[in-house]
JSON list of C-alpha atoms in Angstrom, two decimals:
[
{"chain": "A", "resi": 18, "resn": "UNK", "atom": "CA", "xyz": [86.29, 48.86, 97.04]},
{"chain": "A", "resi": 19, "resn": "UNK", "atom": "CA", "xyz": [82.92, 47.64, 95.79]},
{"chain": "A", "resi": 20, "resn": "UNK", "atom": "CA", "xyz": [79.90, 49.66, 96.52]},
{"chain": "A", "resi": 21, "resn": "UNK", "atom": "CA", "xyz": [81.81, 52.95, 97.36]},
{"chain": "A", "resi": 22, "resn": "UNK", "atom": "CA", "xyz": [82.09, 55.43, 94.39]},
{"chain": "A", "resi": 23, "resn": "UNK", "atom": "CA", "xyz": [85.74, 56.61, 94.24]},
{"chain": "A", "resi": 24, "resn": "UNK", "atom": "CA", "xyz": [86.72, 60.26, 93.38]},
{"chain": "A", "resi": 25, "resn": "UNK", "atom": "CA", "xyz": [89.49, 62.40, 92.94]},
{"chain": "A", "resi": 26, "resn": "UNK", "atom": "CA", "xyz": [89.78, 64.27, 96.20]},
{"chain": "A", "resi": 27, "resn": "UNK", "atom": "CA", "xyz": [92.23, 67.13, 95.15]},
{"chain": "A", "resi": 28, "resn": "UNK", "atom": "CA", "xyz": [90.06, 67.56, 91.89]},
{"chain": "A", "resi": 29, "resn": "UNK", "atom": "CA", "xyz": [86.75, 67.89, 93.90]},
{"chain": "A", "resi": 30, "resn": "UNK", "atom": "CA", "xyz": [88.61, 70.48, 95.87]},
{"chain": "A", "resi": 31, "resn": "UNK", "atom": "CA", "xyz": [89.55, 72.16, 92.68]},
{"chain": "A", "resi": 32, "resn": "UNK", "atom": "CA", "xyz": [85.55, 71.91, 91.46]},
{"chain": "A", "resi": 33, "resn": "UNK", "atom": "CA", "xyz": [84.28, 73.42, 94.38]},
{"chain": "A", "resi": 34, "resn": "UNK", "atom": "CA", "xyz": [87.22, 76.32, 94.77]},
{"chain": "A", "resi": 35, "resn": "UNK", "atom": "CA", "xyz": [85.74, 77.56, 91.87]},
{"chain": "A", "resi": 36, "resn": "UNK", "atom": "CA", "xyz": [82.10, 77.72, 92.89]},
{"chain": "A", "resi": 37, "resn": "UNK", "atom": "CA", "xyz": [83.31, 79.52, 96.10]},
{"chain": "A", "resi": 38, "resn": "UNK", "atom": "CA", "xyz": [84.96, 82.37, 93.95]},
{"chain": "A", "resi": 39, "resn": "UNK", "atom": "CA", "xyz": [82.76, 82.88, 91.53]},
{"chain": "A", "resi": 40, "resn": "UNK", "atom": "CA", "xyz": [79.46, 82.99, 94.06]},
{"chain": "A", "resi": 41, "resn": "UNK", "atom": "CA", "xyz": [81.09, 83.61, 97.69]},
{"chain": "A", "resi": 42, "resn": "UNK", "atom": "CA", "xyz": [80.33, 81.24, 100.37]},
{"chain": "A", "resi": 43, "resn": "UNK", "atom": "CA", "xyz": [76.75, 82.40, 100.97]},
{"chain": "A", "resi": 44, "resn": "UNK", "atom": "CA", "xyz": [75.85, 81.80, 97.16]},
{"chain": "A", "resi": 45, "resn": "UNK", "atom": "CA", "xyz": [77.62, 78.52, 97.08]},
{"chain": "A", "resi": 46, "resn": "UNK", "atom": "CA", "xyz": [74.65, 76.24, 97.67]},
{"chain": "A", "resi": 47, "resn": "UNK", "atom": "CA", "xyz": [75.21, 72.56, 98.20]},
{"chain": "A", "resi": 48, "resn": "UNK", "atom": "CA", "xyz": [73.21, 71.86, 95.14]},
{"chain": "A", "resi": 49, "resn": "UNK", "atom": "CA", "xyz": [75.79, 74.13, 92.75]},
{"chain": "A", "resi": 50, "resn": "UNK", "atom": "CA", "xyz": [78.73, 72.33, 95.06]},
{"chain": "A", "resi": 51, "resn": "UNK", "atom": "CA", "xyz": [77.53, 69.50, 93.70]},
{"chain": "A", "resi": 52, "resn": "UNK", "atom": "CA", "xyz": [76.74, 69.86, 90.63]},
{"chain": "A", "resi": 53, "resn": "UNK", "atom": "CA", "xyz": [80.61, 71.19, 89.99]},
{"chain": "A", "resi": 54, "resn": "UNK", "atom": "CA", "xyz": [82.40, 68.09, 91.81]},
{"chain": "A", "resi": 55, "resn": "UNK", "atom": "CA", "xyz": [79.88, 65.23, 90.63]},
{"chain": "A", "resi": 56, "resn": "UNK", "atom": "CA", "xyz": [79.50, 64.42, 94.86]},
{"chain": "A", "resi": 57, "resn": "UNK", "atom": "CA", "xyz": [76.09, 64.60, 96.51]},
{"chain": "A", "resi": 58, "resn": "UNK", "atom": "CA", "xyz": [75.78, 65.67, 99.14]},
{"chain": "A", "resi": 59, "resn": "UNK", "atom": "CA", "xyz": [76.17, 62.12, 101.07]},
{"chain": "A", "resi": 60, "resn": "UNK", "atom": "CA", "xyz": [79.43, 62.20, 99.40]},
{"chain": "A", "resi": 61, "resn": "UNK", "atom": "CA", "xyz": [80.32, 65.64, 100.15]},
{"chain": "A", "resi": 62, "resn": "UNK", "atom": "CA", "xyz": [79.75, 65.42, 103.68]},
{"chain": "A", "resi": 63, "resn": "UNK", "atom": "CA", "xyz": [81.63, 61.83, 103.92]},
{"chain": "A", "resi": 64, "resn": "UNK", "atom": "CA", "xyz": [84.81, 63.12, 102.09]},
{"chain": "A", "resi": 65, "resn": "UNK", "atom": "CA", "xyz": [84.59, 66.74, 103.53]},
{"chain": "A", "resi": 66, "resn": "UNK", "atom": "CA", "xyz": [82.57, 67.18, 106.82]},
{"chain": "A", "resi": 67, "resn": "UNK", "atom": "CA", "xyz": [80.67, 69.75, 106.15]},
{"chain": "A", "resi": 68, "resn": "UNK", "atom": "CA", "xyz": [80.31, 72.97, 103.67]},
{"chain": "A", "resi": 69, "resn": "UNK", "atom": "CA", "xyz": [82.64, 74.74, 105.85]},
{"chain": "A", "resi": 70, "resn": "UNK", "atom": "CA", "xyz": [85.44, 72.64, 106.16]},
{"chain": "A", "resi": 71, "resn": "UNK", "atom": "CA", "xyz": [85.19, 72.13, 102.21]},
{"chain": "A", "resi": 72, "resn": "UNK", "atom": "CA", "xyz": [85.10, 76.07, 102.35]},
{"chain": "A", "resi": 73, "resn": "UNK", "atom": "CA", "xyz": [87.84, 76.07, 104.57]},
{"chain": "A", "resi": 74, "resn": "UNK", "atom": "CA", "xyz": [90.11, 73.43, 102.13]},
{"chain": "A", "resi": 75, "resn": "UNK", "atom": "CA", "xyz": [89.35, 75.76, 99.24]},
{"chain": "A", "resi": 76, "resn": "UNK", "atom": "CA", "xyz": [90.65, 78.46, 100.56]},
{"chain": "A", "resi": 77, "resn": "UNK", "atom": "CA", "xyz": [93.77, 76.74, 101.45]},
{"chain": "A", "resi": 78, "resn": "UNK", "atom": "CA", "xyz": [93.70, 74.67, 98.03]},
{"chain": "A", "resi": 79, "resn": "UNK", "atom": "CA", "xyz": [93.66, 78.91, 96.47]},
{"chain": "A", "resi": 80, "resn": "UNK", "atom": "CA", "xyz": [96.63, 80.16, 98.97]},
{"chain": "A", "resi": 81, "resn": "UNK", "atom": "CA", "xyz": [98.80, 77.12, 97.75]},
{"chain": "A", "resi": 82, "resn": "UNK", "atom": "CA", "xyz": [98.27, 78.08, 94.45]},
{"chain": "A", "resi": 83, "resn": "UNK", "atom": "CA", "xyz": [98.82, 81.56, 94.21]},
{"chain": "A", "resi": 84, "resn": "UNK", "atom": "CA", "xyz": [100.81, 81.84, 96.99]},
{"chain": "A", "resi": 85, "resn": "UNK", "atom": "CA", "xyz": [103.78, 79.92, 95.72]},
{"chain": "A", "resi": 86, "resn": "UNK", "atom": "CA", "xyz": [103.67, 82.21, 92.82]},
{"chain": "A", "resi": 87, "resn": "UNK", "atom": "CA", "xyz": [103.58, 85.34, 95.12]},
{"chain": "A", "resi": 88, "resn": "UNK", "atom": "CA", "xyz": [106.42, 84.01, 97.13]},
{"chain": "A", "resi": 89, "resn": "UNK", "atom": "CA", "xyz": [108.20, 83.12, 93.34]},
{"chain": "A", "resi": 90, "resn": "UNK", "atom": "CA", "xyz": [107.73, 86.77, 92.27]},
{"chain": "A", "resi": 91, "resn": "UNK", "atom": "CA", "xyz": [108.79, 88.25, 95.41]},
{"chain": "A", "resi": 92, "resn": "UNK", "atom": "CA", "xyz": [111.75, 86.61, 96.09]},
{"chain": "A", "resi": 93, "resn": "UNK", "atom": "CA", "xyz": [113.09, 86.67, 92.57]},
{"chain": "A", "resi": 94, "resn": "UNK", "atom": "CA", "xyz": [114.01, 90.17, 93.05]},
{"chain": "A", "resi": 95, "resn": "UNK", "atom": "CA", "xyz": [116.44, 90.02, 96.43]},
{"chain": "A", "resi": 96, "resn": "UNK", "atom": "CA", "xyz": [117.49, 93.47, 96.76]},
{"chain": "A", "resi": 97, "resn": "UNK", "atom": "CA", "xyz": [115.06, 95.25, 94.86]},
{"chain": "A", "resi": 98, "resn": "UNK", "atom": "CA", "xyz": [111.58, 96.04, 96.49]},
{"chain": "A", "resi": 99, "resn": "UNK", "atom": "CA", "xyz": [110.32, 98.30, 93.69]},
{"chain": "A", "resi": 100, "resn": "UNK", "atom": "CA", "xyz": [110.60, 95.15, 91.26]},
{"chain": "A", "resi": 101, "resn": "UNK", "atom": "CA", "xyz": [109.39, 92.71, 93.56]},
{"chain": "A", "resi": 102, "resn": "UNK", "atom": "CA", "xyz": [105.91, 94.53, 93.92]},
{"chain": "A", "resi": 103, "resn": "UNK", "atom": "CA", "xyz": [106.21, 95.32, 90.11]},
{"chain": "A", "resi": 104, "resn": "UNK", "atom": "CA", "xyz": [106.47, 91.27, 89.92]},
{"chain": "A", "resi": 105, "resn": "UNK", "atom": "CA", "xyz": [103.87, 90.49, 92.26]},
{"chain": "A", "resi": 106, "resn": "UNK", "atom": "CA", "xyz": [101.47, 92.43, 90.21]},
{"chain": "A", "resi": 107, "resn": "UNK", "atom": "CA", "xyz": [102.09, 90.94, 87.15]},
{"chain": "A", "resi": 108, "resn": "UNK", "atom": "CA", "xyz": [100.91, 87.71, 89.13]},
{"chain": "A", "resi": 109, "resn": "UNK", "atom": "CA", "xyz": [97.70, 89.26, 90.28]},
{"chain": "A", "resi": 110, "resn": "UNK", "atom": "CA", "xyz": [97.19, 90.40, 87.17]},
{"chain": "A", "resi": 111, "resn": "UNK", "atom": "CA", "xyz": [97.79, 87.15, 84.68]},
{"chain": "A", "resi": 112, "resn": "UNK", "atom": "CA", "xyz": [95.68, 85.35, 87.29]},
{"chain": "A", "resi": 113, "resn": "UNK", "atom": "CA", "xyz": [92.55, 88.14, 86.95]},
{"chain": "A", "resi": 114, "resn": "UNK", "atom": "CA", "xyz": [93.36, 87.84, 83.16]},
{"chain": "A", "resi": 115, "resn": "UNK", "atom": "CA", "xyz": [93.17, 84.01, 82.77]},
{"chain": "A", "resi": 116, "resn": "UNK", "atom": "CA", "xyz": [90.33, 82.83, 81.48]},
{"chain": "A", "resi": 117, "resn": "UNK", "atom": "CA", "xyz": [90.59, 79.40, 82.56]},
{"chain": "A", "resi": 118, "resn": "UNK", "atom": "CA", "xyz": [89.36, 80.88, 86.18]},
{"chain": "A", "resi": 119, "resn": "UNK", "atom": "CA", "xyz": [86.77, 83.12, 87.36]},
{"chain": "A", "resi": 120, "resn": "UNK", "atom": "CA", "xyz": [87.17, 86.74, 87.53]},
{"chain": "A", "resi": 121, "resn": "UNK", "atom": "CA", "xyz": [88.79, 88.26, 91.19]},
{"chain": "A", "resi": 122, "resn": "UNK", "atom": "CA", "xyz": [89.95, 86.99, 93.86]},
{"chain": "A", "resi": 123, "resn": "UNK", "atom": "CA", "xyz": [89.07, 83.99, 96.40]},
{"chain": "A", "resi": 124, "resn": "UNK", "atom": "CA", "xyz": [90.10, 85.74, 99.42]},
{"chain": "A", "resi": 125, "resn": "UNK", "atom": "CA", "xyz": [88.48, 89.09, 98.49]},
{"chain": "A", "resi": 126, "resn": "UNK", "atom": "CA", "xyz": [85.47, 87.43, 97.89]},
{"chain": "A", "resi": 127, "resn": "UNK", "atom": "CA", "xyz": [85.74, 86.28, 100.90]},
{"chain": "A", "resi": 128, "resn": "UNK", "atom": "CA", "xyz": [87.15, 89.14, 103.26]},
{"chain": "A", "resi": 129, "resn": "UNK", "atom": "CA", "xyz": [83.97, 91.34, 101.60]},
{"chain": "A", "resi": 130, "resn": "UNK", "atom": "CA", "xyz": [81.72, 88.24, 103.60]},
{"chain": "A", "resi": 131, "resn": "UNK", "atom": "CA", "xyz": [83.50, 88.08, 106.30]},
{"chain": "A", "resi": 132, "resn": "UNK", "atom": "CA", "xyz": [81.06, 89.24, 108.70]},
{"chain": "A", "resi": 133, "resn": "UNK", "atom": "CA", "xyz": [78.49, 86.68, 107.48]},
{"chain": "A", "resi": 134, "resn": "UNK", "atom": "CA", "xyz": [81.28, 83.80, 107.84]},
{"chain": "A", "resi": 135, "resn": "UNK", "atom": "CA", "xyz": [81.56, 81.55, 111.04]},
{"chain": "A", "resi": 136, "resn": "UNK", "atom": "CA", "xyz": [84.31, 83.30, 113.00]},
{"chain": "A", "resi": 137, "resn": "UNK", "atom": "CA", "xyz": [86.32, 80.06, 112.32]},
{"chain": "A", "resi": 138, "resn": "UNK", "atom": "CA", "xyz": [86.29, 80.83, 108.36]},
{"chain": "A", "resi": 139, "resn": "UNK", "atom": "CA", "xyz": [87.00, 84.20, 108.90]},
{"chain": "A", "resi": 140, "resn": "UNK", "atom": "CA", "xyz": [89.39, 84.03, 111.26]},
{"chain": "A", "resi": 141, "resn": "UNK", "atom": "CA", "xyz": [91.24, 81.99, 108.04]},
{"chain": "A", "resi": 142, "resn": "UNK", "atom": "CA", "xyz": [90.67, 84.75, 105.64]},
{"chain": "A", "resi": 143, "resn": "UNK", "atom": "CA", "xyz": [92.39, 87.14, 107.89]},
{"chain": "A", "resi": 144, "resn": "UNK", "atom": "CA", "xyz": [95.28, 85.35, 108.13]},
{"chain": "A", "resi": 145, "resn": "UNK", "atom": "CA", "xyz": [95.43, 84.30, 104.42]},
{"chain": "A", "resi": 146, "resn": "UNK", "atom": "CA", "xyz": [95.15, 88.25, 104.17]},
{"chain": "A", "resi": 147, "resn": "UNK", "atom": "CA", "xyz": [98.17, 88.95, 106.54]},
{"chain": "A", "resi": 148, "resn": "UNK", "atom": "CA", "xyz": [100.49, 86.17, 105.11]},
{"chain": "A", "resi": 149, "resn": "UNK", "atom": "CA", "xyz": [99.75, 88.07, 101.51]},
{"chain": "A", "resi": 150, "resn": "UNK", "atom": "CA", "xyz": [101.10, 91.41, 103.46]},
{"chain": "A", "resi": 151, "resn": "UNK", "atom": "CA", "xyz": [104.34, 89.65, 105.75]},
{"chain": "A", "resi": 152, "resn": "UNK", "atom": "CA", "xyz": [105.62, 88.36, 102.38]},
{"chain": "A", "resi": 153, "resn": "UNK", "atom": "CA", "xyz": [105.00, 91.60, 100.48]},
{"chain": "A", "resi": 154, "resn": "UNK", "atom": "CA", "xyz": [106.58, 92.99, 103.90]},
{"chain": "A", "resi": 155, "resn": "UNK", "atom": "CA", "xyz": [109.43, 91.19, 103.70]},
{"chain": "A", "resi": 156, "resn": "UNK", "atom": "CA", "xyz": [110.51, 91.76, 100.00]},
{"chain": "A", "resi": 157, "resn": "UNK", "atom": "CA", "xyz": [110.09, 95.90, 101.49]},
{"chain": "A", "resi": 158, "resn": "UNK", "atom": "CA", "xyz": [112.87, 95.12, 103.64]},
{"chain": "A", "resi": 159, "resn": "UNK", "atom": "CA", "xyz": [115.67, 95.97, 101.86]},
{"chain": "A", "resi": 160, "resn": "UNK", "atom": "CA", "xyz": [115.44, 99.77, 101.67]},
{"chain": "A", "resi": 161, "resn": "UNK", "atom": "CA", "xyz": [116.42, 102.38, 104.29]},
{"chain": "A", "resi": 162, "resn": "UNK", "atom": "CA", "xyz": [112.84, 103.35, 105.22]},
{"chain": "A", "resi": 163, "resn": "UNK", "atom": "CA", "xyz": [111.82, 102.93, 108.45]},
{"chain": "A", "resi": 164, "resn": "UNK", "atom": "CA", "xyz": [109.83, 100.48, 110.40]},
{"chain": "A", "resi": 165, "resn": "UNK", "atom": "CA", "xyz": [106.66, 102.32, 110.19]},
{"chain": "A", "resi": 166, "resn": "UNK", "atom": "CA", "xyz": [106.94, 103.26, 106.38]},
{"chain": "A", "resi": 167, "resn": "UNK", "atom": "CA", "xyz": [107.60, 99.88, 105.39]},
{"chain": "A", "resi": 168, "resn": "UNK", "atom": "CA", "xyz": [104.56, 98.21, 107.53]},
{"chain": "A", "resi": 169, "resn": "UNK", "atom": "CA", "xyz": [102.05, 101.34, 105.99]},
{"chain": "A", "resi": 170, "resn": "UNK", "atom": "CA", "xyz": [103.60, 100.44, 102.28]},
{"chain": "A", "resi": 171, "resn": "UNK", "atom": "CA", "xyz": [103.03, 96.65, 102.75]},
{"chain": "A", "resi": 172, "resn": "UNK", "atom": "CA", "xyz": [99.38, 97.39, 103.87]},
{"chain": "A", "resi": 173, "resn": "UNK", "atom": "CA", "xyz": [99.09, 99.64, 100.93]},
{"chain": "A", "resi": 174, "resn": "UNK", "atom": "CA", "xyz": [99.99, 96.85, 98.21]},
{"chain": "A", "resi": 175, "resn": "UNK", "atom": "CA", "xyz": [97.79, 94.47, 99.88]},
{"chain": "A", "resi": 176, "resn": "UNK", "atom": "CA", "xyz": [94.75, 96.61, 99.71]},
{"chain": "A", "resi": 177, "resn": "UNK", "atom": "CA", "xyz": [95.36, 97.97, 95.83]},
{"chain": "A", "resi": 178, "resn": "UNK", "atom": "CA", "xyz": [95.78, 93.92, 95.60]},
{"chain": "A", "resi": 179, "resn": "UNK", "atom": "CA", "xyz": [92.09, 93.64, 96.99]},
{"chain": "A", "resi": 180, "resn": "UNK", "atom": "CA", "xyz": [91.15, 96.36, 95.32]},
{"chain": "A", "resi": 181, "resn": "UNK", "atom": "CA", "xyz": [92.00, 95.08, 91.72]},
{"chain": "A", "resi": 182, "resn": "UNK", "atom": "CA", "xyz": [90.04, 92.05, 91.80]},
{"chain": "A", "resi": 183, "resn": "UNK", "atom": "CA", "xyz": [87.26, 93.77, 92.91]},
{"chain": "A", "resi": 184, "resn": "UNK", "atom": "CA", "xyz": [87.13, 96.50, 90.14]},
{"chain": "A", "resi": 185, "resn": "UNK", "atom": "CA", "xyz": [88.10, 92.48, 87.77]},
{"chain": "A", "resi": 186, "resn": "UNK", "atom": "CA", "xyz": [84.66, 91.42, 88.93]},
{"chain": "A", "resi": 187, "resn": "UNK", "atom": "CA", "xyz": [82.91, 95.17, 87.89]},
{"chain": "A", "resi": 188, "resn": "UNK", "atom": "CA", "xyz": [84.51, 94.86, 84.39]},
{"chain": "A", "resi": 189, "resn": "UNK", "atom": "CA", "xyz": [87.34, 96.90, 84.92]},
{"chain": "A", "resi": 190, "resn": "UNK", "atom": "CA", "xyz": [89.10, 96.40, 82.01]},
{"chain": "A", "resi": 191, "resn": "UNK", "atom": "CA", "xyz": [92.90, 95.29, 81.78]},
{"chain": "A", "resi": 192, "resn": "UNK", "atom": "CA", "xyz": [94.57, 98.37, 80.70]},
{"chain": "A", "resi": 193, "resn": "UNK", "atom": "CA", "xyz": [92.68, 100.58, 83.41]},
{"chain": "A", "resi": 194, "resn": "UNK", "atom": "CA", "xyz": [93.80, 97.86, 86.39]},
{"chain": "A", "resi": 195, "resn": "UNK", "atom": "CA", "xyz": [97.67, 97.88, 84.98]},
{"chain": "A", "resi": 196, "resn": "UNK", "atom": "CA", "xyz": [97.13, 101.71, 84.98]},
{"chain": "A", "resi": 197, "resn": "UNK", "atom": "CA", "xyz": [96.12, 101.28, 88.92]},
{"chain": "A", "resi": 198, "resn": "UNK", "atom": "CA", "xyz": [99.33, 98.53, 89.40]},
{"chain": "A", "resi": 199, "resn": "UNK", "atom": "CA", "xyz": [101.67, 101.17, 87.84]},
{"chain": "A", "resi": 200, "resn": "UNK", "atom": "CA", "xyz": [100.19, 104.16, 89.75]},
{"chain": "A", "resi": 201, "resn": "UNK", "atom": "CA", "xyz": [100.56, 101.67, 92.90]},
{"chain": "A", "resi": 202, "resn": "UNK", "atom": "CA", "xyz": [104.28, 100.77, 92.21]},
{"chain": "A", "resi": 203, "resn": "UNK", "atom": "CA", "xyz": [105.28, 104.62, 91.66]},
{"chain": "A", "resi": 204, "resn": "UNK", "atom": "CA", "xyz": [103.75, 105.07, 94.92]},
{"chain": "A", "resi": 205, "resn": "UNK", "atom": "CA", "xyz": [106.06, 102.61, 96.30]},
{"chain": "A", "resi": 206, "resn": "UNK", "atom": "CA", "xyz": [108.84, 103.42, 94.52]},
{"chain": "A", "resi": 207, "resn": "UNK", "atom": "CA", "xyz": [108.65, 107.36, 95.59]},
{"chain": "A", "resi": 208, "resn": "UNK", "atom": "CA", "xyz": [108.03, 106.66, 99.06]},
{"chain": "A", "resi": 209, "resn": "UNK", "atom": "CA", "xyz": [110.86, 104.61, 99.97]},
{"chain": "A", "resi": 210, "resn": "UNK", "atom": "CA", "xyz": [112.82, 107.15, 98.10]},
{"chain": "A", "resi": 211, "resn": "UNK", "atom": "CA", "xyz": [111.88, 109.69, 100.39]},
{"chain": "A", "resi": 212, "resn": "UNK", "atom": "CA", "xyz": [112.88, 107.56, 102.79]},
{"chain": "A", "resi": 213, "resn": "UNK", "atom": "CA", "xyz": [115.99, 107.10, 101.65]},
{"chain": "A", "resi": 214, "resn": "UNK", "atom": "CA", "xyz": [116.68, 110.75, 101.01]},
{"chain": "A", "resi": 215, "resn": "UNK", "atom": "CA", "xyz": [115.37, 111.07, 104.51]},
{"chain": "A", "resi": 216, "resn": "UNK", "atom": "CA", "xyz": [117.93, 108.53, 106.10]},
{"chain": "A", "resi": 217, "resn": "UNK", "atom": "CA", "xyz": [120.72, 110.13, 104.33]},
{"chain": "A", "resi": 218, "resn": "UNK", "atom": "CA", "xyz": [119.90, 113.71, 105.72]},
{"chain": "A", "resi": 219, "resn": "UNK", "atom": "CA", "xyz": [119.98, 112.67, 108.87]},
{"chain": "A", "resi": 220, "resn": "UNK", "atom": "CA", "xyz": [123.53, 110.54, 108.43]}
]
């Protein structure tokens, strides 16, 4: 198509992803935007509508990403909830560890924003939070703890989850944040034990 510069949509995506973690939506300028996906900002707005709809892809573009893996870690262990938080930390943990990405988390840098964010961005953060805590939820289900324990416990991951990229971004170093992921997965582990012990006084 002569006259119209052609780009790699899905690699733009990836560009700009990157800016929104590492600055945070207020911080991510549409100069830096950019200057990461090689797009003015003619081109931005023609291929993405407008910073928050790019915003809005990103954060998508991040849940695909690292959710899949999530859901992978999760589900590997049917049966066993204790391992399947044990492997969802060592996803959240490899990903804070890479170096090929910045430091934290997309969606905790965004939940801390949230009440600068349109409601329509934030609204999208919430629910990338709560699909992070039904899948966590779900892998909880097979134990004898009740309803209630098993909806605090799944909160409980999420926010040491949160938690752990933020102390990433402070320079928390690795061994103290797999100190916090072990401390967080005993906690799990001796709750629904009590639970169980619990449920089997009162058969």
């Amino acid at each position: 198509m002569s006259g119209r510069k052609q780009f790699d949509v899905d690699a733009a995506v990836d560009q700009a992803m990157r800016v929104f973690w590492q600055r945070g939506y207020a911080d991510a300028s549409l100069d830096a935007l950019g200057s990461a996906t090689g797009l003015g900002r003619g081109s931005l707005y023609g291929a993405f509508g407008n910073k928050d709809a790019l915003f809005r892809q990103c954060l998508d573009r991040y849940a695909s990403i690292y959710g899949a893996q999530y859901e992978q870690a999760l589900t590997a262990h049917a049966g066993d909830p204790v391992r399947a938080v044990e492997a969802f930390f060592d996803v959240v943990l490899s990903r804070i560890a890479d170096p090929s990405v910045p430091v934290g988390c997309l969606i905790a840098q965004s939940a801390a924003q949230s009440p600068t964010l349109r409601e329509e961005n934030s609204t999208q953060v919430r629910g990338l939070l709560d699909l992070q805590r039904q899948r966590i939820r779900t892998a909880l289900a097979d134990s004898s703890a009740d309803t209630r324990t098993l909806d605090e416990l799944a909160t409980f991951v999420v926010a040491v989850n949160q938690s752990l990229a933020v102390l990433s971004r402070a320079g928390t170093s690795d061994a103290e944040l797999r100190s916090v992921a072990r401390l967080a997965c005993t906690t799990v582990a001796d709750t629904l034990t009590r639970a169980a012990s619990a449920d089997a006084a009162r058969g």
